[in-house]
Coordinates of C-alpha atoms and ligand atoms in Angstrom, one line a residue:
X1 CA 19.6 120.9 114.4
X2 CA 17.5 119.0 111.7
X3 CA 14.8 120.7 109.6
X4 CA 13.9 120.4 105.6
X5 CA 11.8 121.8 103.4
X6 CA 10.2 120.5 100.3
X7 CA 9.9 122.1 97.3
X8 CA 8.6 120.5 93.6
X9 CA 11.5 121.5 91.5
X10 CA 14.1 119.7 89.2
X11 CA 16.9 118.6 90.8
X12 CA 19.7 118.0 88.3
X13 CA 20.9 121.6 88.2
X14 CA 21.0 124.0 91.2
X15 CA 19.0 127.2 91.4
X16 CA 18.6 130.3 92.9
X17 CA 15.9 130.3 96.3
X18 CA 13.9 133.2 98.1
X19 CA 13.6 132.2 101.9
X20 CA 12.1 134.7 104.4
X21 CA 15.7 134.4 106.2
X22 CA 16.1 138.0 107.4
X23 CA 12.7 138.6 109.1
X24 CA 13.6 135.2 111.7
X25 CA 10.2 133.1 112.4
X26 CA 7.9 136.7 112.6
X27 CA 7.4 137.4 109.4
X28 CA 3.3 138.0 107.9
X29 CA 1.5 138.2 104.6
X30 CA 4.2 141.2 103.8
X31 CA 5.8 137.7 102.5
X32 CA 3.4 138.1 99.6
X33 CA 5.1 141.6 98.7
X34 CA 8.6 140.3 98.6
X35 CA 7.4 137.0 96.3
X36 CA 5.5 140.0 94.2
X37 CA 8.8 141.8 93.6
X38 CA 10.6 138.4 92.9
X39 CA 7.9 137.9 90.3
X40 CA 8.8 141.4 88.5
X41 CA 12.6 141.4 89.0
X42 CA 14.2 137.9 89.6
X43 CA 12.0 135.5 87.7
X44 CA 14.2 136.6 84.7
X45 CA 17.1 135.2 86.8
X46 CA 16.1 131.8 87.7
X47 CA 14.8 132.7 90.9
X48 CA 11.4 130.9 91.4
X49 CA 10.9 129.3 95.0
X50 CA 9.7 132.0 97.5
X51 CA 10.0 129.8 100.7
X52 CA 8.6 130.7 104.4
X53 CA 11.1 130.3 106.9
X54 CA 10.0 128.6 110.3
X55 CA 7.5 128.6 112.8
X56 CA 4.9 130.0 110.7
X57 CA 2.0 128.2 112.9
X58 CA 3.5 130.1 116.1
X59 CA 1.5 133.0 117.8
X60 CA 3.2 136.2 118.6
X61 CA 2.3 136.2 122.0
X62 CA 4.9 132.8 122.6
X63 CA 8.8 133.1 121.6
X64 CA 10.6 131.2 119.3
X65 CA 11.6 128.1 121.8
X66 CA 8.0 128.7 123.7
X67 CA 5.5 125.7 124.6
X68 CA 1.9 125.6 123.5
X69 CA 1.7 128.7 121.6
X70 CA 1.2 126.3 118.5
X71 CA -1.7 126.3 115.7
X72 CA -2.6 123.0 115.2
X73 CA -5.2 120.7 114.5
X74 CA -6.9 118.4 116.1
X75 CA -4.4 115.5 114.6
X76 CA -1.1 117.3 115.4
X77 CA -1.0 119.0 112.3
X78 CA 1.0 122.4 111.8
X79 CA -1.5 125.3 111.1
X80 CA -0.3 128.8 109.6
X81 CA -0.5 131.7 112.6
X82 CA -4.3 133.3 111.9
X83 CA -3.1 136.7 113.0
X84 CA 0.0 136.5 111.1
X85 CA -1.7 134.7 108.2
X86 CA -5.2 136.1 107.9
X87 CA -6.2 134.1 104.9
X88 CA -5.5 131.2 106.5
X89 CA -8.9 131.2 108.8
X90 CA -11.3 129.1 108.2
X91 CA -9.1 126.2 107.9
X92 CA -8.1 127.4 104.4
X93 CA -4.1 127.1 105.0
X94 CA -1.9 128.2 103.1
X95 CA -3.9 127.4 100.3
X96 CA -5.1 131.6 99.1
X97 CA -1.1 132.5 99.7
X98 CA 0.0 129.5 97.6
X99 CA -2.4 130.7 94.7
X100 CA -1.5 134.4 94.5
X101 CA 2.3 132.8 94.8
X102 CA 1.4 130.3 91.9
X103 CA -0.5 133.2 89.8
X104 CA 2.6 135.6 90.5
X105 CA 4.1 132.7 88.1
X106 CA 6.5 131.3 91.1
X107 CA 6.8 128.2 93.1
X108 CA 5.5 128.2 97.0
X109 CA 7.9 126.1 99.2
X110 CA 7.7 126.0 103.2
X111 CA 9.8 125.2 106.0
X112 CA 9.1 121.9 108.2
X113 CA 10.4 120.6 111.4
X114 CA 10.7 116.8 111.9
X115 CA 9.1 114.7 114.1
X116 CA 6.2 115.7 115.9
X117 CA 5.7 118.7 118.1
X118 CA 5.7 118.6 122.4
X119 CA 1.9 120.5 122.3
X120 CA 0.7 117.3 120.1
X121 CA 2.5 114.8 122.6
X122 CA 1.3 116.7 125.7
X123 CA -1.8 116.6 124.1
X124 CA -1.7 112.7 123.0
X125 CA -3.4 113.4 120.1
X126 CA -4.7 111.0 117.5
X127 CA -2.9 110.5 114.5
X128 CA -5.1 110.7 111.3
X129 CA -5.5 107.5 108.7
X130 CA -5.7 109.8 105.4
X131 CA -7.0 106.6 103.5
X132 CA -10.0 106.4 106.3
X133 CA -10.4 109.9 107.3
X134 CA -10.6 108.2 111.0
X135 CA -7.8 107.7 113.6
X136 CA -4.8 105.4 112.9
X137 CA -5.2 101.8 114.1
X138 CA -3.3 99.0 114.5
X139 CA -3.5 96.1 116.6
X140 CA -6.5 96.8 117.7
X141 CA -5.9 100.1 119.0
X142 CA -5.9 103.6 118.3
X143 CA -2.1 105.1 118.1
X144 CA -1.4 108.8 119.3
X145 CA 1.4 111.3 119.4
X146 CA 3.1 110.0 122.5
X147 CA 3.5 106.4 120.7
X148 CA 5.5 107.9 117.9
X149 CA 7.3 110.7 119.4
X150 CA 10.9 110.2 120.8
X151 CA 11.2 112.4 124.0
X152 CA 14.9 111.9 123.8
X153 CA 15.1 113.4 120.9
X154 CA 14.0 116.4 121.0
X155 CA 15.1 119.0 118.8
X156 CA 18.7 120.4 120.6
X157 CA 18.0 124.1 118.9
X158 CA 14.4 124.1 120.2
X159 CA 14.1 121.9 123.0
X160 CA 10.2 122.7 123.8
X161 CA 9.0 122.5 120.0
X162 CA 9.7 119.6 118.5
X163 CA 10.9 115.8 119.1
X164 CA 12.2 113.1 116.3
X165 CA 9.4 110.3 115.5
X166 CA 9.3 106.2 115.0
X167 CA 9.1 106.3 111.4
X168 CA 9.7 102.2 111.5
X169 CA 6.0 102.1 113.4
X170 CA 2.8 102.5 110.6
X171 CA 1.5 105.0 113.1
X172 CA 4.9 107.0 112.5
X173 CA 4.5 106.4 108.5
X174 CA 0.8 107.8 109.2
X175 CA 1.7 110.7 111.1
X176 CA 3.7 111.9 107.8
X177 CA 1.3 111.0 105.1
X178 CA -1.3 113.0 107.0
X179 CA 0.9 116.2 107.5
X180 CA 2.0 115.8 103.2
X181 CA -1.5 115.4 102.4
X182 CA -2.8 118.4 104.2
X183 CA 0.5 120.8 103.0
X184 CA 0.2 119.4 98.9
X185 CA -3.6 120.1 99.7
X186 CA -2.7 123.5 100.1
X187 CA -0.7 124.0 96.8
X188 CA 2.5 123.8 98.7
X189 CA 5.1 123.0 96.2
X190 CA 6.5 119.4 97.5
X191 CA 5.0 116.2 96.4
X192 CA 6.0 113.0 97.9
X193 CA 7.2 109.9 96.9
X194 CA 4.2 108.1 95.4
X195 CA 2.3 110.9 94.7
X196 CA 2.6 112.2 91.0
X197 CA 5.2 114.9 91.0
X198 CA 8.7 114.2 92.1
X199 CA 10.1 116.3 95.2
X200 CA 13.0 118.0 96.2
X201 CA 13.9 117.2 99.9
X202 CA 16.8 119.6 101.4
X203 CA 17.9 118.2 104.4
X204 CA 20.0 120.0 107.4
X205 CA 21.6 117.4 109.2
X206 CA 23.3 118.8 112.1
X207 CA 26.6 120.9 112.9
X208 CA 29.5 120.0 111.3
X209 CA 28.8 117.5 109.0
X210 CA 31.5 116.2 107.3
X211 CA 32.2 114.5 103.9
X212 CA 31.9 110.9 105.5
X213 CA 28.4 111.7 107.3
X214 CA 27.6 113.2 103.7
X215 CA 28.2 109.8 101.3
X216 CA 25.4 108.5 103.6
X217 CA 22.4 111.1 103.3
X218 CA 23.6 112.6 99.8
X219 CA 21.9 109.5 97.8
X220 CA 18.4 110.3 99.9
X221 CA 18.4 114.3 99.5
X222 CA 18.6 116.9 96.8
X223 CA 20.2 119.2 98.9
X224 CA 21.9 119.3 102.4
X225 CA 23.1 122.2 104.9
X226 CA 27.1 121.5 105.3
X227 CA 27.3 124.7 107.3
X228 CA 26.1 126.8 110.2
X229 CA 23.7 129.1 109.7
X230 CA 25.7 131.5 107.9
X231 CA 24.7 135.3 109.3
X232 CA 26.6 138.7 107.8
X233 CA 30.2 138.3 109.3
X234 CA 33.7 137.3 107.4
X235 CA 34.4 134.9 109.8
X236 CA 31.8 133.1 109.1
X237 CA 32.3 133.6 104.9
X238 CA 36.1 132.2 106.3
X239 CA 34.6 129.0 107.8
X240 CA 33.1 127.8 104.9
X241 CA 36.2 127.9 102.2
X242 CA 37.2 124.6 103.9
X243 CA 33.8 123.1 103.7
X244 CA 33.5 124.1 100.5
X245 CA 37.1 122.9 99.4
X246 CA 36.3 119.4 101.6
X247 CA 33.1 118.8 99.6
X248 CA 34.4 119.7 96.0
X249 CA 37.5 117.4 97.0
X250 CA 35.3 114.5 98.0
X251 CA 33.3 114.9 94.6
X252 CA 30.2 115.5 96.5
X253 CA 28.8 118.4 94.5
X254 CA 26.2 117.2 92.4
X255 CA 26.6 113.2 93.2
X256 CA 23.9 111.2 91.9
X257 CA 21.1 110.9 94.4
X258 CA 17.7 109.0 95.1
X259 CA 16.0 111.2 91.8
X260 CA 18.4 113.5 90.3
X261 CA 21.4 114.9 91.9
X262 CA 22.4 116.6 95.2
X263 CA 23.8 119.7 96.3
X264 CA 26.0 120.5 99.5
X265 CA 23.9 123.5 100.7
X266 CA 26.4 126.7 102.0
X267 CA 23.5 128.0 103.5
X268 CA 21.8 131.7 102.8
X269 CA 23.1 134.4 101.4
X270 CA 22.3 137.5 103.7
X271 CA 23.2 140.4 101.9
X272 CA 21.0 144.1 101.5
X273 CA 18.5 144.4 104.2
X274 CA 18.7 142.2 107.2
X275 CA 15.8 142.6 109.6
X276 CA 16.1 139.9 112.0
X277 CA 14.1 141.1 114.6
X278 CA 15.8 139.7 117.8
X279 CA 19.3 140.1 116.5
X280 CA 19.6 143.1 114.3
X281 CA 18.1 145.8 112.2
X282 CA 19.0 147.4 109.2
X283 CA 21.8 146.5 106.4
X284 CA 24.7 144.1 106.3
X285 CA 27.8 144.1 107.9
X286 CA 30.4 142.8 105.7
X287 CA 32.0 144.7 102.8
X288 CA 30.9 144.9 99.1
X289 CA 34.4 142.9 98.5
X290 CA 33.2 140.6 101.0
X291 CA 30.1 140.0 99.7
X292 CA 31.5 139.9 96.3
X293 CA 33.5 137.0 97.8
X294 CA 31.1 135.1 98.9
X295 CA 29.0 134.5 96.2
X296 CA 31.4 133.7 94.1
X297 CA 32.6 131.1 96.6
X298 CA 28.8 130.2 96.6
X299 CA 28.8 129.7 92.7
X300 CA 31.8 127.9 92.8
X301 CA 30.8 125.6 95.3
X302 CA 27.9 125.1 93.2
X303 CA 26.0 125.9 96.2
X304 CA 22.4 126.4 96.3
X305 CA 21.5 130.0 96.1
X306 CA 19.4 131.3 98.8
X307 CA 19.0 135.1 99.3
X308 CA 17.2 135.9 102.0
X309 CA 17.0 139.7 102.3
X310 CA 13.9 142.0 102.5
X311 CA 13.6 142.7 98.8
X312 CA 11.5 145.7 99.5
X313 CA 14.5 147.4 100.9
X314 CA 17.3 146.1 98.3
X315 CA 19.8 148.3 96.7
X316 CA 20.4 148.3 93.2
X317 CA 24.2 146.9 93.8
X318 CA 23.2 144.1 96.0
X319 CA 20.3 142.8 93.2
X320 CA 23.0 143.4 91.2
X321 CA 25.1 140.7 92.8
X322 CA 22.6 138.5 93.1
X323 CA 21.7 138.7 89.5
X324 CA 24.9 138.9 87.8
X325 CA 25.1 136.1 84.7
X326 CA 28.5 134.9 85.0
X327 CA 28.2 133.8 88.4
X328 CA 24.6 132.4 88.3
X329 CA 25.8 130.3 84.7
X330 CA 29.1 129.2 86.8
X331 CA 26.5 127.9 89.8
X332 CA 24.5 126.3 87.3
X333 CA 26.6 125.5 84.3
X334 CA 29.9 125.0 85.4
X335 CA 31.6 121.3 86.6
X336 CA 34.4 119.3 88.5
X337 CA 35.1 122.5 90.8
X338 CA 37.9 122.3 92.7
X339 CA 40.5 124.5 95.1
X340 CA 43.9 124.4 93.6
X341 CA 46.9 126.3 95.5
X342 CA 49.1 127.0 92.6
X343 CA 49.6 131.0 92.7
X344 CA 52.0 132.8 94.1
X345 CA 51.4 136.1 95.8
X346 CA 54.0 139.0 95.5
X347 CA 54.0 140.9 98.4
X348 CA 53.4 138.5 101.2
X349 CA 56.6 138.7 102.5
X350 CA 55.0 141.1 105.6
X351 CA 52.1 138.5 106.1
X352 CA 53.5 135.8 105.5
X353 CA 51.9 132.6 107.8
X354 CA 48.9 135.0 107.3
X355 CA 47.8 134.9 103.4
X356 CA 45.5 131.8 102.9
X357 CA 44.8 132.1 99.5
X358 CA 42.6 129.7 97.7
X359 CA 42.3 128.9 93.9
X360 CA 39.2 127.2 92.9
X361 CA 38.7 126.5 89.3
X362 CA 36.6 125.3 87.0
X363 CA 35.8 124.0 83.4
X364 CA 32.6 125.1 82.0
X365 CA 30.6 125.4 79.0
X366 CA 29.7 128.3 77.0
X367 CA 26.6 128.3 75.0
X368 CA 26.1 131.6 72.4
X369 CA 23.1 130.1 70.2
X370 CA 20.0 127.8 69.6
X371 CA 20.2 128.1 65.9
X372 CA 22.1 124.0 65.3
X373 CA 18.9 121.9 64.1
X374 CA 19.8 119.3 66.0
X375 CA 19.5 121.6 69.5
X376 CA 16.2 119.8 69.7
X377 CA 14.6 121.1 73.3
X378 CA 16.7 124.5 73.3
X379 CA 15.0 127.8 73.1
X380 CA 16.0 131.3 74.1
X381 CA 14.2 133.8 75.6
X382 CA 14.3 137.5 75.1
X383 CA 13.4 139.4 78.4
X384 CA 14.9 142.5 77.6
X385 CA 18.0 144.3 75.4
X386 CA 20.5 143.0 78.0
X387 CA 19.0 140.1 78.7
X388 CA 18.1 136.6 77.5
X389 CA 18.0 133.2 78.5
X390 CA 18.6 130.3 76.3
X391 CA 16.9 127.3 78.1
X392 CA 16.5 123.1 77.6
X393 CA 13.9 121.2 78.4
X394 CA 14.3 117.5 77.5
X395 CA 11.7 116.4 75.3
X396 CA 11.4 112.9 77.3
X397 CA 11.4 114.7 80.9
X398 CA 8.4 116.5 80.2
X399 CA 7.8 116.9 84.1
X400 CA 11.3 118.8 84.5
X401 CA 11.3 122.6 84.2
X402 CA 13.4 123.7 81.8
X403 CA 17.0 124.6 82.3
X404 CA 18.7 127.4 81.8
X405 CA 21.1 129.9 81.3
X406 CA 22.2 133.8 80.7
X407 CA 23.3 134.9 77.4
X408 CA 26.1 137.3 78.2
X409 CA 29.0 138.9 76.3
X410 CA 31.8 136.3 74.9
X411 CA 34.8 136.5 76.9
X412 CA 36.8 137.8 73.8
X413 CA 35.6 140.1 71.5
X414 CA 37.7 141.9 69.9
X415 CA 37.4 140.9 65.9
X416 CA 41.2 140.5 65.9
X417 CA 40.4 137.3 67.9
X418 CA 38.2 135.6 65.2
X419 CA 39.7 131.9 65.5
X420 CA 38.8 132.4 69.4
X421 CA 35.2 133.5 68.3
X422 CA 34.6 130.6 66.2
X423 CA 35.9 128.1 68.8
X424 CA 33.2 129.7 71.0
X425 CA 30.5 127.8 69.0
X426 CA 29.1 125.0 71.2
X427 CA 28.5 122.0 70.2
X428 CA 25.2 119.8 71.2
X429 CA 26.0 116.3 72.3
X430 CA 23.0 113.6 72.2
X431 CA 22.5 113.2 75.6
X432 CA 21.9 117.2 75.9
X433 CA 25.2 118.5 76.9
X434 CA 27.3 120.8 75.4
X435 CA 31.1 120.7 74.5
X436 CA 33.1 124.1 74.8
X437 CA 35.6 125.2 76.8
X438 CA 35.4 128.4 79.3
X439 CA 37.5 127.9 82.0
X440 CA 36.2 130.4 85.7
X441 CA 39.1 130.7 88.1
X442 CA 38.4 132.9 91.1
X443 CA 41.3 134.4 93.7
X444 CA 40.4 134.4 96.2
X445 CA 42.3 137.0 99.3
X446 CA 41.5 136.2 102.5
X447 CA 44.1 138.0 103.9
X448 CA 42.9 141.4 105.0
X449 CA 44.9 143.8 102.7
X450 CA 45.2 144.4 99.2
X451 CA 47.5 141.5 97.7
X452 CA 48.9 140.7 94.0
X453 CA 48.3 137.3 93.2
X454 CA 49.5 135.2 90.0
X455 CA 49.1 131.9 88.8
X456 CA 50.4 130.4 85.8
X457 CA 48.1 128.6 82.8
X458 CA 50.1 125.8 82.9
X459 CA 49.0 125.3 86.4
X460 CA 45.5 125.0 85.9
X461 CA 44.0 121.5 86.0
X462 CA 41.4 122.6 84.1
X463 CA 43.9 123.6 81.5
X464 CA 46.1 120.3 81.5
X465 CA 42.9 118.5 80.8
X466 CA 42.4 120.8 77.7
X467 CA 45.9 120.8 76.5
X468 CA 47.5 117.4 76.4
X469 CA 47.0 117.1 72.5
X470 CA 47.9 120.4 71.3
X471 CA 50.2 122.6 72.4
X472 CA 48.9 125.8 74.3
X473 CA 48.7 128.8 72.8
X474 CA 47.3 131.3 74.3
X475 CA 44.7 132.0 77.0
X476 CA 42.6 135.2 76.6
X477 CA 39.5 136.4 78.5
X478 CA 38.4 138.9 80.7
X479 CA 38.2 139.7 85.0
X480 CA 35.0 140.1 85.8
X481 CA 34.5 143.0 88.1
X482 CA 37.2 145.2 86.7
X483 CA 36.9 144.3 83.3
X484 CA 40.3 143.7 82.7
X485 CA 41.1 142.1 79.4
X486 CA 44.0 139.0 79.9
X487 CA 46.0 137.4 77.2
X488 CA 48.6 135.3 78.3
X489 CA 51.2 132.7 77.2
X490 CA 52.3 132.3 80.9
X491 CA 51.1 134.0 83.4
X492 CA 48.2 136.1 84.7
X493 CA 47.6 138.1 87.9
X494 CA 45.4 140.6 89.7
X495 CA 45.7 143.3 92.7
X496 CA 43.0 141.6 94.5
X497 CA 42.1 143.7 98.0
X498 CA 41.8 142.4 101.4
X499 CA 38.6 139.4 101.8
X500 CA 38.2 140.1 98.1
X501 CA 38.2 138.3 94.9
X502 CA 39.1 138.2 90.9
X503 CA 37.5 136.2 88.4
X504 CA 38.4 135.5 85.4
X505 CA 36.4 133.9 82.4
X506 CA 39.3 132.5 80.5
X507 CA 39.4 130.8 76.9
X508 CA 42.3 128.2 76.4
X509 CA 43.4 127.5 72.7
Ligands
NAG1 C1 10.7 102.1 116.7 O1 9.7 101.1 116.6 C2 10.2 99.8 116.4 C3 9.0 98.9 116.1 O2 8.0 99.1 117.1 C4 11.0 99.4 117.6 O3 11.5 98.1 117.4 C5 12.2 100.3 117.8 O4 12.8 100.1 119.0 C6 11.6 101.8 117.9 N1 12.8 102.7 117.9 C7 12.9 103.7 118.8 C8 14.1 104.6 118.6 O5 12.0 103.9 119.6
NAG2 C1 27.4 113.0 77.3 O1 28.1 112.4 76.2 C2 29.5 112.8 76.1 C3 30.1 112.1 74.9 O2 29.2 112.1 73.8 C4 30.2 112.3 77.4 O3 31.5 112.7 77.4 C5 29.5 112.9 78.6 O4 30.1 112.4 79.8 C6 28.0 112.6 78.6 N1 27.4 113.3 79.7 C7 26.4 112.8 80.5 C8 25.9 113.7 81.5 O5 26.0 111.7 80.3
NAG3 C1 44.7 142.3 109.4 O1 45.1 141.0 109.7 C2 46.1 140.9 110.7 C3 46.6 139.5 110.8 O2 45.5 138.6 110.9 C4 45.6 141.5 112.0 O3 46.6 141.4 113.0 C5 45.2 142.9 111.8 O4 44.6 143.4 113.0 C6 44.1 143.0 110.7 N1 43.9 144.4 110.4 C7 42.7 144.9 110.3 C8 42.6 146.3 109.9 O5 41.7 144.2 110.4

């Protein structure tokens, strides 16, 4: 499988997507609904990118893996399904959805195939020279589909549709420019190379990719699929701990790419309503502690978020979870992430050979204020009584968008703790990052019943990287989803039920 989508964003922090995942290839102008409610309840959040999932220039009346059913033009260029895509008549595009997407105050991203399709080859049609407005020439000829396209190569997902092309040839080079040109002509939010805006290109490179076949695309992509597509089942959630652990382990996770950073991409998240037509109707079918689970895995992972439910149909504890501050800052905030197997669980002795339990950790920042005159480029914004954002934008990257993150309660309040409080103050380093420590570790219990698991402070990496000058303390904080207040010399642990998790925001002095 190999497919990418563009999208005009900034790519040195990762942030939370909308793709039309749950209503498979079918989906219509309702899109503009779900961007709508995106606009009024997850802009706040971070979410910005409202991307339509495939096949969007395919009739109804053909199937997903069905020949010739294809709008296109008369150079081989992908055109949005009229009946599915009114506005699009008229050779308009996407361009009227793209506006009201842009004027809801969001970004409009789409999904691509590579290579060319089999209805253009079949066809032989002529590939257009955007500089000329005439067909591509070279050598004294005119060059067509069937010169670039690789029939060997088809896509293996969707043998009929699609088929890799000769990007070496100038007709091959051609082909792109002309389908870019028409798709940024639109207002589709991806900008190439050479044009004026910088792009992000998410790349999914096949099954099982692994670590070694990463170090090769990671410095060309922003963001690349390491997984399966991921549908609602704990096996699948299961899968992906060792991809994820692989990854972190092979310091993947936000490596320097091509313009920016890049992102190994767990894939979507599909929680609340699922409405894959073909497959299933209706909501998901893995447990709250489940889904609890794996976002948190997702955050730690430092995976792109993608949720990809109907958001007409969510429930208020889903867009809870998808909105919940302390694991959107740890996506976006937190770094060196890592699975560490030092805990102990107490009553394994049943299960034992069963419990695979898996540590990840990580050292983060904190931030609490703007008000440091030297926090040059930091603002915060005010959305509503529970919720702000304090943001950067560099004043040098002026084509970035600003980066940000939630305000949310410090980990230790009480006033007892008022040496603690004053450690919380960040501190704002030239180069725009900021020095504090709040150390997120997450249990994780992938065994099926409830379990008690422990680990000791001294084990965490995070912490021997903290405490090597001074001597430890204590570490204090709080478990996120019970609220559970921890202060510990030693140890710490949690009853933490089957395929669930416990995380703890913990502050080392
Ligand atoms: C691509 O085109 C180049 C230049 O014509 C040629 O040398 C190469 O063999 C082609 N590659 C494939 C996979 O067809
Ligand atoms: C920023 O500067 C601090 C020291 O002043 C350094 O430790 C850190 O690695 C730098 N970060 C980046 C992203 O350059
Ligand atoms: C719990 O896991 C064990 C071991 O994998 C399995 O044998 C058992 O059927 C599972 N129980 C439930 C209720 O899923």
């Amino acid at each position: 499988m190999m497919f990418f989508f563009l999208l005009n964003l900034s790519i040195n922090f990762v942030r939370p997507f909308y793709k039309t995942y749950s209503f498979s290839w079918i989906i219509s102008e309702e899109y503009l609904q779900n961007a709508n409610i995106i606009s009024q309840q997850l802009i706040a959040y971070g979410y910005q990118y409202a991307i339509v999932d495939y096949l969007w220039y395919r009739s109804l009346k053909g199937d997903s893996n069905y020949l010739g059913f294809d709008m296109i033009d008369e150079w081989g260029r992908m055109l949005p399904d009229p009946e599915r895509w009114p506005s699009s008549r008229g050779r308009r595009g996407f361009t009227d959805v793209a506006n009201k997407v842009h004027s809801m105050g969001l970004k409009f991203g789409i999904h691509l195939m590579p290579g060319t399709s089999t209805q253009a080859s079949n066809n032989n049609m002529p590939i257009l020279d955007t500089t000329t407005g005439q067909p591509y020439m070279e050598s004294g000829r005119v060059w067509n589909a069937k010169d670039i396209g690789i029939p060997s190569r088809a896509c293996k997902w969707m043998t009929n549709g699609f088929m890799a092309i000769n990007a070496t040839t100038g007709a091959g080079k051609a082909f792109l420019r002309s389908i870019y040109e028409l798709y940024a002509s639109w207002g589709v939010d991806f900008i190439l190379n050479g044009l004026e805006h910088p792009i992000v290109l998410s790349l999914s490179p096949g099954v099982s990719p692994t670590p070694l076949m990463a170090n090769s695309v990671s410095s060309l992509v922003n963001t690349y699929r390491v997984t399966e597509d991921d549908w609602d089942e704990w096996s699948a959630i299961l899968a992906d701990f060792n991809v994820a652990r692989d990854f972190a382990a092979s310091n993947l996770i936000g490596k320097t790419c091509l313009r920016g950073k890049s992102w190994p991409d767990l894939d979507m998240l599909p929680f609340g309503w699922i409405t894959d037509a073909a497959v299933r109707e209706g909501p998901h079918r893995v447990t709250q502690d489940e889904q609890r689970t794996q976002m948190t895995l997702w955050c730690m992972a430092k995976s792109p978020i993608m949720y990809g439910g109907d958001l007409r149909k969510i429930d208020a504890w889903t867009l809870g979870l998808i909105t919940n501050p302390t694991l959107l800052n740890i996506n976006i905030f937190s770094s060196d992430n890592h699975e560490f197997l030092e805990i102990t669980t107490l009553n394994d002795v049943k299960t034992k050979g069963h419990t695979v339990t898996k540590v990840p950790f990580t050292y983060s920042l904190a931030l609490t204020e703007c008000t440091d005159p030297k926090a040059s480029g930091w603002s915060s914004e005010k959305y509503n009584q529970d919720l702000e954002r304090i943001c950067f934008k560099s004043p040098t990257q002026d084509q970035e968008e600003p980066f940000c993150v939630h305000k949310r309660e410090l980990p230790i309040a009480s006033s007892k703790q008022s040496s603690i409080q004053s450690e919380q103050i960040w501190k704002l380093k030239s180069n725009g990052t900021l020095v504090n420590g709040e150390i997120y570790v997450a249990f994780f219990n992938l065994n099926n019943e409830t379990t008690r698991i422990s680990a000791n402070i001294a084990d965490l990496p995070a912490f021997s990287r903290l405490g090597t000058r001074r001597k430890l303390r204590i570490c204090a904080g709080t478990e996120t989803w019970s609220r559970s207040i921890i202060r510990t010399k030693t140890t710490f642990s949690a009853e933490v039920p089957g395929h669930g998790i416990a995380l703890f925001v913990l502050k080392c002095l």
